[in-house]
């Protein structure tokens, strides 16, 4: 988790017990309240995850 999102989690979800995806669920519920930096970081992480899910990212590499 980025520093910006960690700060948002502490600010927005301080009363949520960590574990079992509870903090992530809280942040999804409060998406409209996330800082601009956290939203940017989440967008970057999603794009990287999608890129990794569609192959090796190495041009010319065989995918099965």
PDB file of C-alpha atoms in Angstrom:
ATOM      1  CA  UNK A   1       0.000   0.000   0.000  1.00  0.00           C
ATOM      2  CA  UNK A   2       1.347   3.429  -0.893  1.00  0.00           C
ATOM      3  CA  UNK A   3       2.023   6.040   1.775  1.00  0.00           C
ATOM      4  CA  UNK A   4      -0.873   8.163   0.466  1.00  0.00           C
ATOM      5  CA  UNK A   5      -3.311   5.251   0.731  1.00  0.00           C
ATOM      6  CA  UNK A   6      -1.952   4.249   4.132  1.00  0.00           C
ATOM      7  CA  UNK A   7      -2.666   7.790   5.361  1.00  0.00           C
ATOM      8  CA  UNK A   8      -6.184   7.591   3.891  1.00  0.00           C
ATOM      9  CA  UNK A   9      -6.779   4.205   5.508  1.00  0.00           C
ATOM     10  CA  UNK A  10      -5.776   5.610   8.891  1.00  0.00           C
ATOM     11  CA  UNK A  11      -7.937   8.702   8.382  1.00  0.00           C
ATOM     12  CA  UNK A  12     -11.023   7.039   6.922  1.00  0.00           C
ATOM     13  CA  UNK A  13     -10.972   3.521   8.368  1.00  0.00           C
ATOM     14  CA  UNK A  14      -9.310   3.921  11.763  1.00  0.00           C
ATOM     15  CA  UNK A  15     -12.176   2.089  13.481  1.00  0.00           C
ATOM     16  CA  UNK A  16     -11.939  -0.956  11.170  1.00  0.00           C
ATOM     17  CA  UNK A  17     -10.159  -4.058  12.457  1.00  0.00           C
ATOM     18  CA  UNK A  18      -7.455  -5.081   9.956  1.00  0.00           C
ATOM     19  CA  UNK A  19      -7.654  -8.488   8.316  1.00  0.00           C
ATOM     20  CA  UNK A  20      -9.911 -10.430   5.958  1.00  0.00           C
ATOM     21  CA  UNK A  21     -10.061  -7.498   3.530  1.00  0.00           C
ATOM     22  CA  UNK A  22     -11.965  -5.245   5.933  1.00  0.00           C
ATOM     23  CA  UNK A  23      -9.747  -2.170   5.433  1.00  0.00           C
ATOM     24  CA  UNK A  24      -9.837  -2.610   1.631  1.00  0.00           C
ATOM     25  CA  UNK A  25     -13.637  -2.877   1.794  1.00  0.00           C
ATOM     26  CA  UNK A  26     -13.803   0.266   3.919  1.00  0.00           C
ATOM     27  CA  UNK A  27     -11.654   2.155   1.425  1.00  0.00           C
ATOM     28  CA  UNK A  28     -13.857   0.961  -1.454  1.00  0.00           C
ATOM     29  CA  UNK A  29     -16.906   2.189   0.454  1.00  0.00           C
ATOM     30  CA  UNK A  30     -15.226   5.576   0.987  1.00  0.00           C
ATOM     31  CA  UNK A  31     -13.729   5.793  -2.512  1.00  0.00           C
ATOM     32  CA  UNK A  32     -15.131   9.294  -3.064  1.00  0.00           C
ATOM     33  CA  UNK A  33     -13.257  10.508   0.029  1.00  0.00           C
ATOM     34  CA  UNK A  34      -9.824   9.154  -0.967  1.00  0.00           C
ATOM     35  CA  UNK A  35      -7.063  11.671  -1.561  1.00  0.00           C
ATOM     36  CA  UNK A  36      -6.035  12.494  -5.109  1.00  0.00           C
ATOM     37  CA  UNK A  37      -2.632  10.874  -4.488  1.00  0.00           C
ATOM     38  CA  UNK A  38      -4.183   7.625  -3.268  1.00  0.00           C
ATOM     39  CA  UNK A  39      -6.581   7.491  -6.228  1.00  0.00           C
ATOM     40  CA  UNK A  40      -3.619   7.977  -8.577  1.00  0.00           C
ATOM     41  CA  UNK A  41      -1.609   5.253  -6.834  1.00  0.00           C
ATOM     42  CA  UNK A  42      -4.533   2.805  -6.951  1.00  0.00           C
ATOM     43  CA  UNK A  43      -5.037   3.484 -10.667  1.00  0.00           C
ATOM     44  CA  UNK A  44      -1.333   2.806 -11.310  1.00  0.00           C
ATOM     45  CA  UNK A  45      -1.406  -0.425  -9.281  1.00  0.00           C
ATOM     46  CA  UNK A  46      -4.521  -1.663 -11.128  1.00  0.00           C
ATOM     47  CA  UNK A  47      -2.900  -0.953 -14.499  1.00  0.00           C
ATOM     48  CA  UNK A  48       0.269  -2.824 -13.482  1.00  0.00           C
ATOM     49  CA  UNK A  49      -1.770  -5.771 -12.214  1.00  0.00           C
ATOM     50  CA  UNK A  50      -3.729  -5.956 -15.481  1.00  0.00           C
ATOM     51  CA  UNK A  51      -0.533  -5.754 -17.494  1.00  0.00           C
ATOM     52  CA  UNK A  52       0.941  -8.645 -15.501  1.00  0.00           C
ATOM     53  CA  UNK A  53      -2.200 -10.739 -15.934  1.00  0.00           C
ATOM     54  CA  UNK A  54      -1.987 -10.579 -19.724  1.00  0.00           C
ATOM     55  CA  UNK A  55       1.389 -12.200 -20.201  1.00  0.00           C
ATOM     56  CA  UNK A  56       4.978 -11.728 -19.294  1.00  0.00           C
ATOM     57  CA  UNK A  57       5.203  -8.189 -20.617  1.00  0.00           C
ATOM     58  CA  UNK A  58       8.237  -9.295 -22.638  1.00  0.00           C
ATOM     59  CA  UNK A  59       7.821  -8.702 -26.365  1.00  0.00           C
ATOM     60  CA  UNK A  60       8.177 -11.902 -28.333  1.00  0.00           C
ATOM     61  CA  UNK A  61       7.748 -14.129 -25.315  1.00  0.00           C
ATOM     62  CA  UNK A  62       5.507 -17.134 -25.871  1.00  0.00           C
ATOM     63  CA  UNK A  63       2.312 -17.235 -23.853  1.00  0.00           C
ATOM     64  CA  UNK A  64       0.411 -20.442 -23.146  1.00  0.00           C
TER      65      UNK A  64
END
